[in-house]
mmCIF file of C-alpha atoms and ligand atoms in Angstrom:
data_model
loop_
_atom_site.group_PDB
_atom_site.id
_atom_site.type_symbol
_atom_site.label_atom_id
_atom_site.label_comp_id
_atom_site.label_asym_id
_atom_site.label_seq_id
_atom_site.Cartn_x
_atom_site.Cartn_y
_atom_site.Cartn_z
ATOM 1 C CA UNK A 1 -21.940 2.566 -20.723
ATOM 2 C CA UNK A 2 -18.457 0.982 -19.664
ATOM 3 C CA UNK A 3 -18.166 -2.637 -18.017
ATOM 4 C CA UNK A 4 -16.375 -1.472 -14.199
ATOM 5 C CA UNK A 5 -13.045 -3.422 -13.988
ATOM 6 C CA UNK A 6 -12.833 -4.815 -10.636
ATOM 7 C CA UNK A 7 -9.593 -4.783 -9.791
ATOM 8 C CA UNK A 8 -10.374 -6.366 -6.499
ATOM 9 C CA UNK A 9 -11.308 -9.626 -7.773
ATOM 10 C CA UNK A 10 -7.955 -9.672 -9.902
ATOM 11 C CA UNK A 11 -6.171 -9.148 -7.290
ATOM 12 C CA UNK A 12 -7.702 -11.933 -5.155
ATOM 13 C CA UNK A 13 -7.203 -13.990 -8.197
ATOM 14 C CA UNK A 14 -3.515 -13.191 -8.458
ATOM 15 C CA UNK A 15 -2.897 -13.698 -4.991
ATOM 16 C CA UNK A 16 -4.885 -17.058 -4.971
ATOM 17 C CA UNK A 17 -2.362 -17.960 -7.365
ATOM 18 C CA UNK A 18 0.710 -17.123 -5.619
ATOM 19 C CA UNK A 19 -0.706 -18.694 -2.556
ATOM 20 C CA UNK A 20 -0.747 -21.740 -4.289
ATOM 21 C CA UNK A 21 2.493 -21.648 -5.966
ATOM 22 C CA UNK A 22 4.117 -20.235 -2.218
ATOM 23 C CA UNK A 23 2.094 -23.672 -0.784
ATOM 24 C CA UNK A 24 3.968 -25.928 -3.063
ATOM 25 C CA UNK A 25 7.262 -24.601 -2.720
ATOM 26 C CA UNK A 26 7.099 -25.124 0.824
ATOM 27 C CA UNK A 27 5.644 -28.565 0.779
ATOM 28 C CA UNK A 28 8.272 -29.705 -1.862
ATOM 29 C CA UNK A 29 11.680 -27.666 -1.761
ATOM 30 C CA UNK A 30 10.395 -26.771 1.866
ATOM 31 C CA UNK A 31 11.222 -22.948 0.736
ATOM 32 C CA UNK A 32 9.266 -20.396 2.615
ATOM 33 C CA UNK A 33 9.198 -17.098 0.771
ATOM 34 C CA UNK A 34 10.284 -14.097 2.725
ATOM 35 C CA UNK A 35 10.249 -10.179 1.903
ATOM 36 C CA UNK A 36 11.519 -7.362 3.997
ATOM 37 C CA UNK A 37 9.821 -4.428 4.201
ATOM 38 C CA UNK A 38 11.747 -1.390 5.446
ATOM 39 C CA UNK A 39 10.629 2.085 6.433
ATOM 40 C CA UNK A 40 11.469 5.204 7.588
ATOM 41 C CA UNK A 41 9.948 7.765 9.735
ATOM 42 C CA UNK A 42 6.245 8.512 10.541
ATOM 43 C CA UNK A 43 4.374 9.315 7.382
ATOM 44 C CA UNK A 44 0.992 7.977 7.843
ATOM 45 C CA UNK A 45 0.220 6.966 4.308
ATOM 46 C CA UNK A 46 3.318 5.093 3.980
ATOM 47 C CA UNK A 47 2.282 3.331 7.827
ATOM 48 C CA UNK A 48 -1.052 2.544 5.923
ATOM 49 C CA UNK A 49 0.638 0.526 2.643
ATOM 50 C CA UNK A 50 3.447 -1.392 4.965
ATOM 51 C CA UNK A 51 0.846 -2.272 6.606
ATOM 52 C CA UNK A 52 -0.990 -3.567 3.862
ATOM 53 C CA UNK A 53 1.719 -5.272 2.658
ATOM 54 C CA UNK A 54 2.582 -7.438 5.983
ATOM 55 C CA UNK A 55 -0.865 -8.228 5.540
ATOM 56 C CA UNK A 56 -0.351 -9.535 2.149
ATOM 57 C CA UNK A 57 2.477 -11.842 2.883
ATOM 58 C CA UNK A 58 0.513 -13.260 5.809
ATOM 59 C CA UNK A 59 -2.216 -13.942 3.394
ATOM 60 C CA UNK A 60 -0.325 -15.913 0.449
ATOM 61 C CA UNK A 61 2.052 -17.690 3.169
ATOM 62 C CA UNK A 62 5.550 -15.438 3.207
ATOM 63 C CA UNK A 63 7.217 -14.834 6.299
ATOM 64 C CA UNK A 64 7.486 -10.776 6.401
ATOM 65 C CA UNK A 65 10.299 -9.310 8.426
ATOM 66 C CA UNK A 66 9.070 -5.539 8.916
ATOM 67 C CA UNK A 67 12.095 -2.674 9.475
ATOM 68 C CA UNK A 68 10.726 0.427 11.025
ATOM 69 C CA UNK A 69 13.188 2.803 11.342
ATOM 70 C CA UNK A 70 13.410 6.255 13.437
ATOM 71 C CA UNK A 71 13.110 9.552 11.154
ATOM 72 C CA UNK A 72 16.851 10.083 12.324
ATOM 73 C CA UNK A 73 17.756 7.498 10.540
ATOM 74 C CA UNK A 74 21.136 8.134 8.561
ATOM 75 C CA UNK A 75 21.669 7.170 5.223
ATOM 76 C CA UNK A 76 24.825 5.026 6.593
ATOM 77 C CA UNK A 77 22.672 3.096 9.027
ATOM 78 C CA UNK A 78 20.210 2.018 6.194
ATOM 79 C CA UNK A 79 22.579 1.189 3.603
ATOM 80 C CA UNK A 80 24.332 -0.930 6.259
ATOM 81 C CA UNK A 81 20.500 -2.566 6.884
ATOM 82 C CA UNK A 82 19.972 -3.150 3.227
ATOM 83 C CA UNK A 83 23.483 -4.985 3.049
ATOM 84 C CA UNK A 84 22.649 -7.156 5.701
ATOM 85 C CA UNK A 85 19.159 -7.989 3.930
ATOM 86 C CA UNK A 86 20.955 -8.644 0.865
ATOM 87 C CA UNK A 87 22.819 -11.366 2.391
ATOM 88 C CA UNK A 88 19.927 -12.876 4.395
ATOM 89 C CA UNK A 89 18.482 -15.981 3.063
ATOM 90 C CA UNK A 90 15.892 -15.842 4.781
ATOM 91 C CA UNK A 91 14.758 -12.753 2.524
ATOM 92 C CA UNK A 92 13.683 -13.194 -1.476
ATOM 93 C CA UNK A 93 12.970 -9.754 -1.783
ATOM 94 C CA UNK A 94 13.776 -6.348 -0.161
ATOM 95 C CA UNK A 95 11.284 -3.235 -0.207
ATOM 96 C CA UNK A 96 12.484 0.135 0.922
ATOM 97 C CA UNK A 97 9.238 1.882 1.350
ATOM 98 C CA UNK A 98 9.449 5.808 -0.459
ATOM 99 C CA UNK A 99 9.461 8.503 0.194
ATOM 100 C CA UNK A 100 12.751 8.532 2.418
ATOM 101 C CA UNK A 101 12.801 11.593 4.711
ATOM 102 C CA UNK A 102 15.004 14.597 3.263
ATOM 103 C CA UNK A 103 18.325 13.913 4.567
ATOM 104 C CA UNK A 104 18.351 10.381 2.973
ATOM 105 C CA UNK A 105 19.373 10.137 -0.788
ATOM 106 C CA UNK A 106 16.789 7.663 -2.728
ATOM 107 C CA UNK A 107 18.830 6.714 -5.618
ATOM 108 C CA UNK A 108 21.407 5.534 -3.195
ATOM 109 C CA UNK A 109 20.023 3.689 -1.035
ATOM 110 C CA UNK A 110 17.453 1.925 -4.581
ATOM 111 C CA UNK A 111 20.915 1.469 -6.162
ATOM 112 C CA UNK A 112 22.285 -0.638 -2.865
ATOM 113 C CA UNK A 113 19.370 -2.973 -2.848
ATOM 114 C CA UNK A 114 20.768 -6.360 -4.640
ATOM 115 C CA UNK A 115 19.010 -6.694 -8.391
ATOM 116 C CA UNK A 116 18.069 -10.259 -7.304
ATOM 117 C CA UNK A 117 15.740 -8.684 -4.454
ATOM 118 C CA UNK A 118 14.697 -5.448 -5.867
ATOM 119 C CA UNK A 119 10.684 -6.780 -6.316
ATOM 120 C CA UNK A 120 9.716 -3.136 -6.849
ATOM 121 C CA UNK A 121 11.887 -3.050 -9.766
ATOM 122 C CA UNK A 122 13.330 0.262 -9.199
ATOM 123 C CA UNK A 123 17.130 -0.562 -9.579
ATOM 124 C CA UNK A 124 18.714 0.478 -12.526
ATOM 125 C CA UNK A 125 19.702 -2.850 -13.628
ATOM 126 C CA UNK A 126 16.036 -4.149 -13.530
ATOM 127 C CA UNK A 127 14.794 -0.737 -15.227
ATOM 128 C CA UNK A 128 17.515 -1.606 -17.965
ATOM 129 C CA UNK A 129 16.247 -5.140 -18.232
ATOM 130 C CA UNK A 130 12.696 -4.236 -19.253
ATOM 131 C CA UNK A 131 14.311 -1.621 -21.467
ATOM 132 C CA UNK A 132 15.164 -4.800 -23.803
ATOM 133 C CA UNK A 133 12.516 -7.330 -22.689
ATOM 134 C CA UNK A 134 14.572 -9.445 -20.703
ATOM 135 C CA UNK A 135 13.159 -8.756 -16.949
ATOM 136 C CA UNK A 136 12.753 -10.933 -14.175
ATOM 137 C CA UNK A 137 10.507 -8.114 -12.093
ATOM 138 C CA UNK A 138 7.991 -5.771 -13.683
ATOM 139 C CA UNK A 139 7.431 -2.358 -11.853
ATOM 140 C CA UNK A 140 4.125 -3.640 -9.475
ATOM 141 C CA UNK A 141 1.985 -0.744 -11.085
ATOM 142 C CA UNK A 142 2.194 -1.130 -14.263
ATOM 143 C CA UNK A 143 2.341 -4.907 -14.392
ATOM 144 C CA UNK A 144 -0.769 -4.480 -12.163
ATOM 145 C CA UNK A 145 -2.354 -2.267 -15.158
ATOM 146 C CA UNK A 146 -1.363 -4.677 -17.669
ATOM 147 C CA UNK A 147 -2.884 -7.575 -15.733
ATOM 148 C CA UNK A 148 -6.034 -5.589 -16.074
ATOM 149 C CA UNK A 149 -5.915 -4.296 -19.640
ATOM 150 C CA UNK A 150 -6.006 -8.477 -20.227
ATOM 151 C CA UNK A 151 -8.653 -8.960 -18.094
ATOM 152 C CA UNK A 152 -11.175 -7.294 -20.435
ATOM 153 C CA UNK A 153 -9.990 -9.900 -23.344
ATOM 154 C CA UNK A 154 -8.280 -6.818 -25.262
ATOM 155 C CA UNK A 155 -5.983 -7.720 -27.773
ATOM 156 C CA UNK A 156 -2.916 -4.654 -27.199
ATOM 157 C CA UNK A 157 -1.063 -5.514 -30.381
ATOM 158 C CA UNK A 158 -1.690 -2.691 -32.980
ATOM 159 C CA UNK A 159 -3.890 -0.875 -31.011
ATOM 160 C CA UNK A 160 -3.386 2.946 -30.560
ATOM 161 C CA UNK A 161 -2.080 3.196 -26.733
ATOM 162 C CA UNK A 162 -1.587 6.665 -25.040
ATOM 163 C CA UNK A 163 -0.055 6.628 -21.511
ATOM 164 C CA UNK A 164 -0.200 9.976 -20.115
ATOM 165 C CA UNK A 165 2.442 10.641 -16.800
ATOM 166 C CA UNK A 166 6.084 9.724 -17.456
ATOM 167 C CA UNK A 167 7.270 8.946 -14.031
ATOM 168 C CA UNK A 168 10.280 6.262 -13.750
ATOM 169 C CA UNK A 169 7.953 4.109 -11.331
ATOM 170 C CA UNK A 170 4.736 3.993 -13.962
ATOM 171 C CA UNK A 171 4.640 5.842 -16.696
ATOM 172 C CA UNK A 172 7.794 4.983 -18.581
ATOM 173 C CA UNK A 173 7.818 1.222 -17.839
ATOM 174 C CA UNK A 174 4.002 1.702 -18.822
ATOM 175 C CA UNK A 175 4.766 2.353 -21.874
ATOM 176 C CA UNK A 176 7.260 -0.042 -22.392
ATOM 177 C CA UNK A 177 4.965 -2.920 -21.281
ATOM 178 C CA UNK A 178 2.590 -1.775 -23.792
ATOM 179 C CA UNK A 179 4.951 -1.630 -26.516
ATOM 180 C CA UNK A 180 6.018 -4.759 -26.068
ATOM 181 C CA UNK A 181 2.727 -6.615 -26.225
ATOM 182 C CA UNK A 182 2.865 -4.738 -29.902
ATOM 183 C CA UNK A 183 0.837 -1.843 -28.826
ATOM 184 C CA UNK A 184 1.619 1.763 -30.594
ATOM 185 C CA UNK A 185 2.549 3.525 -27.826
ATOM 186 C CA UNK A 186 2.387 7.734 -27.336
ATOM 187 C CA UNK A 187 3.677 8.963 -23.807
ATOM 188 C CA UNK A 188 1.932 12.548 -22.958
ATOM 189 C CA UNK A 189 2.829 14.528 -19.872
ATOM 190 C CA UNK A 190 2.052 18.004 -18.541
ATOM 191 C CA UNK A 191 3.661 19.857 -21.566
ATOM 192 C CA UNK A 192 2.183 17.938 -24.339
ATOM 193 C CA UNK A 193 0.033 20.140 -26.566
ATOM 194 C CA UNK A 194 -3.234 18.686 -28.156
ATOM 195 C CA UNK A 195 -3.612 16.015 -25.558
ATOM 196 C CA UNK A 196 -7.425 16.280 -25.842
ATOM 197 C CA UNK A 197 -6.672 15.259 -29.967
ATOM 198 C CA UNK A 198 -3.780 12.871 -28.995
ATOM 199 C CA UNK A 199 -6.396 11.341 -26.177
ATOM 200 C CA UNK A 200 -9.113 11.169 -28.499
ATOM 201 C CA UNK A 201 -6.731 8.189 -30.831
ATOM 202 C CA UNK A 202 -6.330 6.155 -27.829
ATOM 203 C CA UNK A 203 -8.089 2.739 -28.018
ATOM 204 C CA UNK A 204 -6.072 1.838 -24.783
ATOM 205 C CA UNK A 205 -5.973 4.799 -22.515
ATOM 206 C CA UNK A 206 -4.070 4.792 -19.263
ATOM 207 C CA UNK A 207 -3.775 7.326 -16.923
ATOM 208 C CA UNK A 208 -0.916 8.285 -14.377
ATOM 209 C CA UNK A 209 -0.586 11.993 -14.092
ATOM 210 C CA UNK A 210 -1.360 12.774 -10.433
ATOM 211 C CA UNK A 211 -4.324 15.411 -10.841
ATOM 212 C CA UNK A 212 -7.644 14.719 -9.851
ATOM 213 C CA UNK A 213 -10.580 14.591 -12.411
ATOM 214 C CA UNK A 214 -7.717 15.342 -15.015
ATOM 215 C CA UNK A 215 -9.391 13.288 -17.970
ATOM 216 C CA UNK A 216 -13.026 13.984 -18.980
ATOM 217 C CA UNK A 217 -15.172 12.483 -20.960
ATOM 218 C CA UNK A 218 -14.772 14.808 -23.936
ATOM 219 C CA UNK A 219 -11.159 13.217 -24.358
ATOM 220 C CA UNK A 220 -11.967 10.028 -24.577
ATOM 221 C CA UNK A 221 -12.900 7.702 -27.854
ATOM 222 C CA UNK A 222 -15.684 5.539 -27.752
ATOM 223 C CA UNK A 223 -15.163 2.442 -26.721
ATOM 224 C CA UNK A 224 -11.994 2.896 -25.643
ATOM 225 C CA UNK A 225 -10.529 1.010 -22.644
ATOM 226 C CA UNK A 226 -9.660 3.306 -19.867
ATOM 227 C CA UNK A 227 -7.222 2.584 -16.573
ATOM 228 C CA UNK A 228 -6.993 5.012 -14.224
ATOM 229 C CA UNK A 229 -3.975 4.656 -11.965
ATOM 230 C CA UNK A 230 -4.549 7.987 -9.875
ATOM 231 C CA UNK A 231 -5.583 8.618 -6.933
ATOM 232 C CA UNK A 232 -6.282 11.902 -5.310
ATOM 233 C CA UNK A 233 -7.801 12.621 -1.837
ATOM 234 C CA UNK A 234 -10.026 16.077 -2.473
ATOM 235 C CA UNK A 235 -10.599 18.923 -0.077
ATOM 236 C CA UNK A 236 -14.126 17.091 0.988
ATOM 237 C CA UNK A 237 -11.931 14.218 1.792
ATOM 238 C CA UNK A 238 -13.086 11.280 -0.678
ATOM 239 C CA UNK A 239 -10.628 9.390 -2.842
ATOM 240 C CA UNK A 240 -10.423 9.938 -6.701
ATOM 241 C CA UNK A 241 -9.119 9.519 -9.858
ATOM 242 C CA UNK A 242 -6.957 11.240 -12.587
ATOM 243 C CA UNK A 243 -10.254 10.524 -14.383
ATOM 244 C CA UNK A 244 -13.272 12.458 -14.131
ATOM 245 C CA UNK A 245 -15.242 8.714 -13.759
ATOM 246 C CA UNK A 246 -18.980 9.666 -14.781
ATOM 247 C CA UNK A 247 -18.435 11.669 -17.961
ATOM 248 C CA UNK A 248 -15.892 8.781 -18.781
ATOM 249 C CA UNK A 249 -17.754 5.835 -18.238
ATOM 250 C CA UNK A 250 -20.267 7.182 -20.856
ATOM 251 C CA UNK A 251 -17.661 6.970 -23.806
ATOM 252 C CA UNK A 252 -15.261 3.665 -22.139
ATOM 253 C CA UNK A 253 -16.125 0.031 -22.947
ATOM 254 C CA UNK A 254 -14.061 -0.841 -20.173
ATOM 255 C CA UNK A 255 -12.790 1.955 -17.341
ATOM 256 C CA UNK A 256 -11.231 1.167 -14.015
ATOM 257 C CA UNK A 257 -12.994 3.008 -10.611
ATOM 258 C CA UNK A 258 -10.901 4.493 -7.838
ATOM 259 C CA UNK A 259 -10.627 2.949 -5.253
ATOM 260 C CA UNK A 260 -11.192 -0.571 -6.370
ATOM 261 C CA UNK A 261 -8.937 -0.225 -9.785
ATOM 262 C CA UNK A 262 -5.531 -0.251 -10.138
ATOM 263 C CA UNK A 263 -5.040 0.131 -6.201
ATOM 264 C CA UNK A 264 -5.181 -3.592 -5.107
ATOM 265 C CA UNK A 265 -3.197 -4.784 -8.201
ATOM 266 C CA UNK A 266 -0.065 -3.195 -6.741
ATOM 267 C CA UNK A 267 0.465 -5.218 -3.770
ATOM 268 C CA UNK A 268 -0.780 -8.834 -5.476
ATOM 269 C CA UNK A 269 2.127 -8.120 -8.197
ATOM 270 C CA UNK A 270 4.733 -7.552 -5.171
ATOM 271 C CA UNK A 271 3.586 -10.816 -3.967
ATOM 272 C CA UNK A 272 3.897 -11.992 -7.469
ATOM 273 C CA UNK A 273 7.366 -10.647 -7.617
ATOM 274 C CA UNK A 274 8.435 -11.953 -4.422
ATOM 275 C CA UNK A 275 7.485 -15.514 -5.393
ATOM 276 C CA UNK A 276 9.504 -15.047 -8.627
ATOM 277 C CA UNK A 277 12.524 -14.464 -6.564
ATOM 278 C CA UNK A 278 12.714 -16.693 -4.325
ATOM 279 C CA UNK A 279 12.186 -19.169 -7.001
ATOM 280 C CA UNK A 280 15.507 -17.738 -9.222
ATOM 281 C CA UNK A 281 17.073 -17.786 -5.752
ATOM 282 C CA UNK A 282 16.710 -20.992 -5.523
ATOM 283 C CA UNK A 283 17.106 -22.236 -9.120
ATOM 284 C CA UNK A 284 13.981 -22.967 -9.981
ATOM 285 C CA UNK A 285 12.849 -21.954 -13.589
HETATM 286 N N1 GUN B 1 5.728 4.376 -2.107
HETATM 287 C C1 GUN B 1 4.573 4.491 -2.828
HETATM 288 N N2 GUN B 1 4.479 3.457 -3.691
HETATM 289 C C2 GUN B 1 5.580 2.690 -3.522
HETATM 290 C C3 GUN B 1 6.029 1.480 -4.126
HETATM 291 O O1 GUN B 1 5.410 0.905 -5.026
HETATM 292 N N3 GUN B 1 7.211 1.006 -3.664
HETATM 293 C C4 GUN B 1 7.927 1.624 -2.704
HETATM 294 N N4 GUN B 1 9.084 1.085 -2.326
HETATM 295 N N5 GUN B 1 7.528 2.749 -2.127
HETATM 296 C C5 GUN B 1 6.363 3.273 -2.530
#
């Protein structure tokens, strides 16, 4: 039977820490960390995580300058908001929360956000920095994932890892995180055939492919560590997983529960990024 990851305590843990470092920058550069957050329209899940993110700042000790915008919004006005961030001080890092409503191109508006502020780590530049291992910002999910992975002691490098999703926001960078802790990485998606076989080699399995239940037990080694990053609200109206969680748990040494997993690692590794900006703002390290 698995050990539960709780991703709840390592997330209070990595907050704890940045509250600490945030504490000391202010007592002796007398820096206070800052992050916009910016959004768009009415959707009530995106509401739910700005939310959770002002909450967040308040909790490690950054001032958080919230930006909510009317749905008829043009892409004009926010590019001309997301200049005037860029040139704010006051703000480390910038977060435009997605999705944008229809009329507003995404890459446009990610590609105006300065490199030095992009804590989700969705601008090109930053994607091409972790491309060769030279990043200042890792993509919150996935750093979140790997924070976990070494919270159950396991060694990555030479170990068979199988990400399955390829999305630019987790998947991809997924992979890349795992290869370069020295991890043999396989990427699977919706087309790949024999994913049951090529699931079956992983001794690091994680999980980002949006369907609910998609990974049973049958597909999974024993022993193998399993981190589920999906999360999928069913007809009945409960929360789960890309993984079906009770067949898997049978096989896992180490599986991640939804909620409680991957969920709260997201917004303590924006925190985490925030901190690391204003620091390089600033000059430090
Ligand atoms: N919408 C859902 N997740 C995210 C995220 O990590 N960052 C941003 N900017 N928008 C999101």
């Amino acid at each position: 039977m698995a050990q539960i990851i709780d991703g709840k305590a390592v997330s209070v843990a990595v907050k704890a820490e940045v509250a600490e470092e945030a504490a000391k920058l202010k007592e002796e550069k007398g820096l206070k960390v800052g992050l916009a957050v910016v959004i768009v329209g009415n959707n009530p899940a995106s509401r739910v995580y700005v939310n959770n993110k002002k909450k967040a700042c308040e909790a490690v000790g950054f001032q958080s300058f919230e930006y909510a915008l009317e749905e008829s919004t043009t892409q004009e006005q926010l590019l001309d908001l997301v200049n005037v961030l860029n040139r704010d001080d006051r703000v480390n890092g910038i977060l435009v929360q997605l999705p944008l409503p229809k009329h507003i191109d995404e890459k446009a508006i990610i590609n105006a956000i300065s490199p030095d502020k992009d804590v989700d780590a969705f601008h090109p530049v930053n994607v091409g920095r972790i491309m060769i291992g030279d990043y200042a910002f890792l993509p919150c999910t996935p750093a979140g994932v790997m924070r976990l992975i070494e919270s159950t002691g396991t060694d990555i490098t030479g170990k068979q890892c199988v990400v399955i999703g390829r999305s630019n926001i987790v998947g991809k960078p997924q992979a890349m995180l795992l290869l370069q802790k020295n991890g043999t990485v396989t990427i699977c998606h919706s087309k790949t055939k024999n994913l049951r076989e090529v699931c079956l080699g992983a001794d690091i399995l994680v999980v980002a492919i949006g369907k609910a239940n998609f990974v049973t037990g049958d597909m999974i080694k024993e022993g193998a560590v399993v981190i589920d990053v999906g999360m999928n609200r069913l007809d009945n109206g409960k929360l789960c997983g890309d993984v079906e969680f009770e067949s898997a748990e049978k096989k896992a040494s180490f599986i991640t529960p939804v909620p409680g997993g991957v969920g709260p690692m997201t917004i303590a590794m924006l925190m985490k990024n925030t901190l690391t900006a204003a620091k390089q703002q600033a000059g430090i390290e």
